[in-house]
């Protein structure tokens, strides 16, 4: 019986291994982690992560051919195929700080594997890692091998939050990269055999190791670039009177471009886009490819520009100051239908408004108050490191100007302005007349996600700004963009 | 009977009007141009442009409801709908030189329309124009209107060379932009009714005037960006040992991205991409949007970088000099199956090699020697202006010779550069080419058309954009200094 062990019981490792166990009843799958509470949670009725459909998959296999254990070394020693799915946060200090991936966890996992292994193993990179990580890992393993043979494969994950189980069940593609040697090809085939149980052959793409590592970063960079491109257009639309929604629709009709990921907004967020691009930029710089690094950096620049532009619109519309004014923030998560706030545009927008001394009242249907306060008092990139290493501003400072409420009407009551920062469906159905009546006049609304009906809100009396849409006469003659 | 007149019998106007005439037998279509020779060609058996299927369409309608005439004013005066399809070259001097569109031809067309019109007209922008051109045209028309009503519409074209008739017969989409007034909407409806003769309703997108103008530029900018993105990746692939074809395939499998327009190469060319992006950049700058301008500028910069990187690879591989060496250039057109050389990457690559004193022998199955010599002697952007305005600098062309056969081009050469992806380059007898060349024999594939492994087996030192490097090339500098 083939034995698979996965190091790291996190967001990627847990669901991926559960799916393998479900689809391969003849394979034993063990997920290990040094964090005992996390393992206990996986063994309980309350799984540590929420994904639609995950519960059913775990319950169908747990105790049968799917196990969760904190006894890392024993299971690693037993396995034929080892997935490494540990975190690779962005470095916050030292060489490459703010850009390079921190491989501390990966390196110690590799050293542990070398230490405890007594049989040949296939080691699979599952975490998103910089190109050439495999080579580093290979070196660590082969210098400490005790006569054991290791084959390194790269098998990047492509899961989106909220659809992880669906993505695992019917993936667009599975990438497997390996060495172009007979042993490397054998290892690729072994992993391919696992996926081939449920993924059609033509969707399993095998390639060289570096191509697989780079493909993940490339895909995320190109996706983020689509968003930055339409966001760049949104600024020009505002300046010329075009409507970015019409432009995006027309552009997306071109079958060579395609229609998805072309929604203008206050900016993309999430744990991957920013991180992967900065990582890509760093690798380019390390290889002396300055022009290429600058090219990809622009994707992040436009995202930052878009957030700064939004803050500027808010402040300049409201008589150039929001000091002491109550601003309602509707939505804090980085996208709808999740409670995830990692790299959410809302964090930077709130910081911008707080910098101008605004009083914020925040409502998000899914994000907890403690998370919002933590995000607003944390340094950039710290979210990706273990809790005990995160540095905070004094949260009592933040809570003086920020309050988190449980209702959109409460958030907007007595406010001078409203900012919509997540595209939650419920924000389309709010009673905006009621909101208007409860606000100071003139009542401003700034829609960072194009969810509201601009005309209807103007009829109520709101001064309305919606990204990339023809401007309200009120806003029109104010400066269009922050000075560069 | 509705009467349509199109000013400008060029690459866009001719085929578009022919298709309208074919699909709308109840509409009279007249294409006018001040260039009498061009009109005569449209009325002859040898049309002035070649497009598969165009001949048949023109022959089916000409003399029935499709006419070509040099009597511009008479037909403009008689028309209900006037398409303006004149050239808008990039300015080569003055404010916005090298970036802004030159609207001279457009403005004089507008003034002529205002002069000769005696009845209300719908005026349709068909040329790719900068955003807000419609507003300028509207002002010219309404300040000279003598009580006549003009409605301006924007109806950008989306034709690709070689498939123009196909693109017109089954467009992905037709954009019609107009004023959001009752008269504007009526005009939009009138033009929509023309296209609705053969285009399904859901593919006809109506929008405001500025959105339609921007959409054309945006679509081309985003397409060119896909190419620059994969080209940027190709540099990193070479540095790390990844294979850009594998990366592009994996990325294109993501249904949110799609597989098209992701081929790494020595750079994009053609008359639209560069021009439209520079135009977009200029508009952003005029509106104070520096960051946005810089963002789009990067797409052109990577394209230039890719060309200079290629030249650098050639020179550094060949012992850091190509002075006096014969280099064969296979392919000169900006893409295969066309003789079009506008903004082709080959021009910049050849200039780079000539700058290092190489002797160049060019072969392209479709491009004439005349055209190649003219392109290499011309200043940037001049191709887009009338011929008598193109200043030449013939000194550069002494080192260039154009031949009619790939084997002759490569005979006695030190290196071969493939710059267009012509299918025939895949089928060349590379053993024969190798035998005829100086040794070591170098081949630099700017379009990923050759089989790298086979050519290495023959003995070539091979470079192919974005592919794992030949040991020979590996330790040489990867990129030109910035």
Short mmCIF file of C-alpha atoms in Angstrom, two decimals, chain A residues 131-132 158 160 172-173 175 180 202-203 205-212 214-215 217-233 235-237 239-244 246-251 253-258 260-262 273 280 283-284 287-292 294-296 298-299 302 305 309 470 480-484, chain B residues 131-132 158 160 172-173 175 180 202-203 205-208 210-212 214-233 235-237 239-244 246-251 253-258 260-262 273 280 283-284 287-292 294-296 298-299 302 305 309 468 478-482:
data_model
loop_
_atom_site.label_atom_id
_atom_site.label_comp_id
_atom_site.label_asym_id
_atom_site.label_seq_id
_atom_site.Cartn_x
_atom_site.Cartn_y
_atom_site.Cartn_z
CA UNK A 131 11.76 29.26 -8.35
CA UNK A 132 14.84 27.19 -7.50
CA UNK A 158 -4.39 26.16 -7.33
CA UNK A 160 -9.41 29.46 -4.34
CA UNK A 172 -8.43 23.14 -14.52
CA UNK A 173 -4.99 21.55 -14.42
CA UNK A 175 1.08 20.60 -12.65
CA UNK A 180 14.47 15.23 -16.52
CA UNK A 202 -4.98 15.73 -20.47
CA UNK A 203 -5.27 17.99 -17.44
CA UNK A 205 0.68 18.55 -17.12
CA UNK A 206 4.18 17.29 -16.51
CA UNK A 207 7.15 19.57 -17.04
CA UNK A 208 10.56 20.41 -15.72
CA UNK A 209 11.00 21.40 -12.10
CA UNK A 210 11.66 25.11 -12.67
CA UNK A 211 8.77 25.46 -15.10
CA UNK A 212 6.35 24.09 -12.51
CA UNK A 214 7.47 29.40 -12.08
CA UNK A 215 4.03 28.53 -13.49
CA UNK A 217 3.86 32.58 -9.74
CA UNK A 218 3.25 33.40 -13.40
CA UNK A 219 -0.43 32.49 -13.24
CA UNK A 220 -1.04 34.63 -10.16
CA UNK A 221 0.96 37.52 -11.56
CA UNK A 222 -1.03 37.47 -14.80
CA UNK A 223 -4.35 37.24 -12.96
CA UNK A 224 -3.46 40.17 -10.70
CA UNK A 225 -2.31 42.04 -13.79
CA UNK A 226 -5.75 41.71 -15.34
CA UNK A 227 -7.21 43.45 -12.31
CA UNK A 228 -4.57 46.15 -12.29
CA UNK A 229 -5.10 46.74 -16.01
CA UNK A 230 -8.81 47.34 -15.65
CA UNK A 231 -8.16 49.43 -12.54
CA UNK A 232 -5.68 51.54 -14.50
CA UNK A 233 -8.43 51.98 -17.10
CA UNK A 235 -8.76 56.11 -13.61
CA UNK A 236 -8.79 57.08 -17.28
CA UNK A 237 -12.54 56.43 -17.49
CA UNK A 239 -10.99 61.45 -16.32
CA UNK A 240 -12.74 61.15 -19.69
CA UNK A 241 -16.35 60.28 -18.87
CA UNK A 242 -16.17 56.69 -20.07
CA UNK A 243 -17.74 53.91 -18.00
CA UNK A 244 -15.29 51.19 -16.96
CA UNK A 246 -18.86 49.17 -20.46
CA UNK A 247 -15.19 49.13 -21.38
CA UNK A 248 -14.57 45.88 -19.47
CA UNK A 249 -17.57 44.25 -21.11
CA UNK A 250 -16.40 45.28 -24.59
CA UNK A 251 -12.81 44.19 -23.95
CA UNK A 253 -15.95 40.03 -25.46
CA UNK A 254 -12.65 39.58 -27.30
CA UNK A 255 -12.16 35.84 -27.09
CA UNK A 256 -8.39 36.28 -26.93
CA UNK A 257 -8.75 38.30 -23.72
CA UNK A 258 -11.76 36.64 -22.07
CA UNK A 260 -13.16 37.05 -16.26
CA UNK A 261 -11.14 38.97 -13.68
CA UNK A 262 -11.92 42.30 -15.32
CA UNK A 273 -1.45 37.92 -5.41
CA UNK A 280 8.56 37.11 -8.58
CA UNK A 283 13.68 36.53 -8.12
CA UNK A 284 14.00 38.77 -11.18
CA UNK A 287 18.89 37.32 -11.57
CA UNK A 288 19.78 40.83 -12.71
CA UNK A 289 16.54 41.22 -14.68
CA UNK A 290 15.78 44.78 -13.61
CA UNK A 291 13.40 45.54 -16.48
CA UNK A 292 11.35 42.43 -15.82
CA UNK A 294 10.02 46.71 -12.83
CA UNK A 295 7.39 45.37 -15.19
CA UNK A 296 5.79 43.17 -12.55
CA UNK A 298 3.88 47.97 -11.79
CA UNK A 299 1.04 45.54 -11.07
CA UNK A 302 -1.33 50.27 -9.66
CA UNK A 305 -2.30 53.68 -6.48
CA UNK A 309 -6.72 57.28 -5.25
CA UNK A 470 -18.87 58.94 -15.00
CA UNK A 480 -8.45 63.19 -10.02
CA UNK A 481 -5.43 61.45 -8.61
CA UNK A 482 -2.98 61.70 -5.76
CA UNK A 483 0.19 63.54 -6.69
CA UNK A 484 2.84 61.06 -7.71
CA UNK B 131 -10.53 59.37 -26.51
CA UNK B 132 -12.40 62.67 -26.81
CA UNK B 158 -11.64 45.15 -34.86
CA UNK B 160 -7.00 41.46 -38.03
CA UNK B 172 -16.89 38.88 -31.66
CA UNK B 173 -18.60 42.19 -31.02
CA UNK B 175 -19.27 48.52 -30.46
CA UNK B 180 -26.83 59.72 -24.06
CA UNK B 202 -26.26 40.34 -28.27
CA UNK B 203 -22.99 40.97 -30.09
CA UNK B 205 -22.85 46.54 -27.68
CA UNK B 206 -24.09 50.11 -27.33
CA UNK B 207 -22.44 52.44 -24.85
CA UNK B 208 -21.47 56.00 -24.29
CA UNK B 210 -16.08 57.83 -24.52
CA UNK B 211 -16.44 54.19 -23.50
CA UNK B 212 -16.47 53.10 -27.14
CA UNK B 214 -11.50 53.81 -24.91
CA UNK B 215 -12.58 50.21 -25.50
CA UNK B 216 -10.56 49.89 -28.69
CA UNK B 217 -7.40 51.20 -27.09
CA UNK B 218 -8.01 49.12 -23.97
CA UNK B 219 -8.50 45.89 -25.92
CA UNK B 220 -5.28 46.36 -27.86
CA UNK B 221 -3.34 47.41 -24.77
CA UNK B 222 -4.49 44.33 -22.87
CA UNK B 223 -3.70 42.02 -25.78
CA UNK B 224 -0.22 43.48 -26.17
CA UNK B 225 0.20 43.18 -22.42
CA UNK B 226 -0.38 39.42 -22.59
CA UNK B 227 2.52 39.17 -25.01
CA UNK B 228 4.77 41.39 -22.93
CA UNK B 229 3.92 39.39 -19.81
CA UNK B 230 4.92 36.09 -21.32
CA UNK B 231 7.99 37.74 -22.85
CA UNK B 232 8.94 39.07 -19.41
CA UNK B 233 8.58 35.50 -18.15
CA UNK B 235 13.75 36.25 -19.57
CA UNK B 236 13.22 34.70 -16.15
CA UNK B 237 12.87 31.25 -17.70
CA UNK B 239 17.78 32.70 -16.07
CA UNK B 240 16.31 29.81 -14.06
CA UNK B 241 16.15 26.89 -16.50
CA UNK B 242 12.37 26.88 -16.83
CA UNK B 243 10.81 26.48 -20.28
CA UNK B 244 8.51 29.35 -21.28
CA UNK B 246 5.64 24.86 -20.54
CA UNK B 247 4.89 27.87 -18.36
CA UNK B 248 2.63 29.47 -20.99
CA UNK B 249 0.75 26.22 -21.49
CA UNK B 250 0.20 25.78 -17.73
CA UNK B 251 -0.85 29.41 -17.27
CA UNK B 253 -4.97 26.29 -18.86
CA UNK B 254 -6.37 28.61 -16.18
CA UNK B 255 -9.79 29.38 -17.60
CA UNK B 256 -9.68 32.89 -16.11
CA UNK B 257 -6.64 33.67 -18.25
CA UNK B 258 -7.18 31.60 -21.41
CA UNK B 260 -4.46 32.72 -26.59
CA UNK B 261 -1.80 35.38 -27.19
CA UNK B 262 0.69 33.76 -24.81
CA UNK B 273 -0.38 47.60 -30.68
CA UNK B 280 -3.21 55.59 -24.45
CA UNK B 283 -3.99 60.52 -23.06
CA UNK B 284 -3.18 59.44 -19.51
CA UNK B 287 -5.09 63.87 -17.84
CA UNK B 288 -2.42 63.95 -15.15
CA UNK B 289 -2.54 60.17 -14.63
CA UNK B 290 1.21 59.62 -14.43
CA UNK B 291 1.01 56.24 -12.69
CA UNK B 292 -1.42 54.88 -15.25
CA UNK B 294 3.80 54.50 -16.57
CA UNK B 295 1.89 51.26 -16.17
CA UNK B 296 1.01 51.02 -19.87
CA UNK B 298 5.91 49.20 -19.38
CA UNK B 299 4.19 47.05 -22.03
CA UNK B 302 9.29 45.10 -22.24
CA UNK B 305 13.73 45.14 -23.92
CA UNK B 309 17.90 41.32 -25.26
CA UNK B 468 16.66 26.25 -21.26
CA UNK B 478 21.56 37.38 -19.64
CA UNK B 479 20.29 40.85 -20.31
CA UNK B 480 21.47 44.20 -21.58
CA UNK B 481 22.46 46.54 -18.79
CA UNK B 482 19.59 48.82 -17.92
#
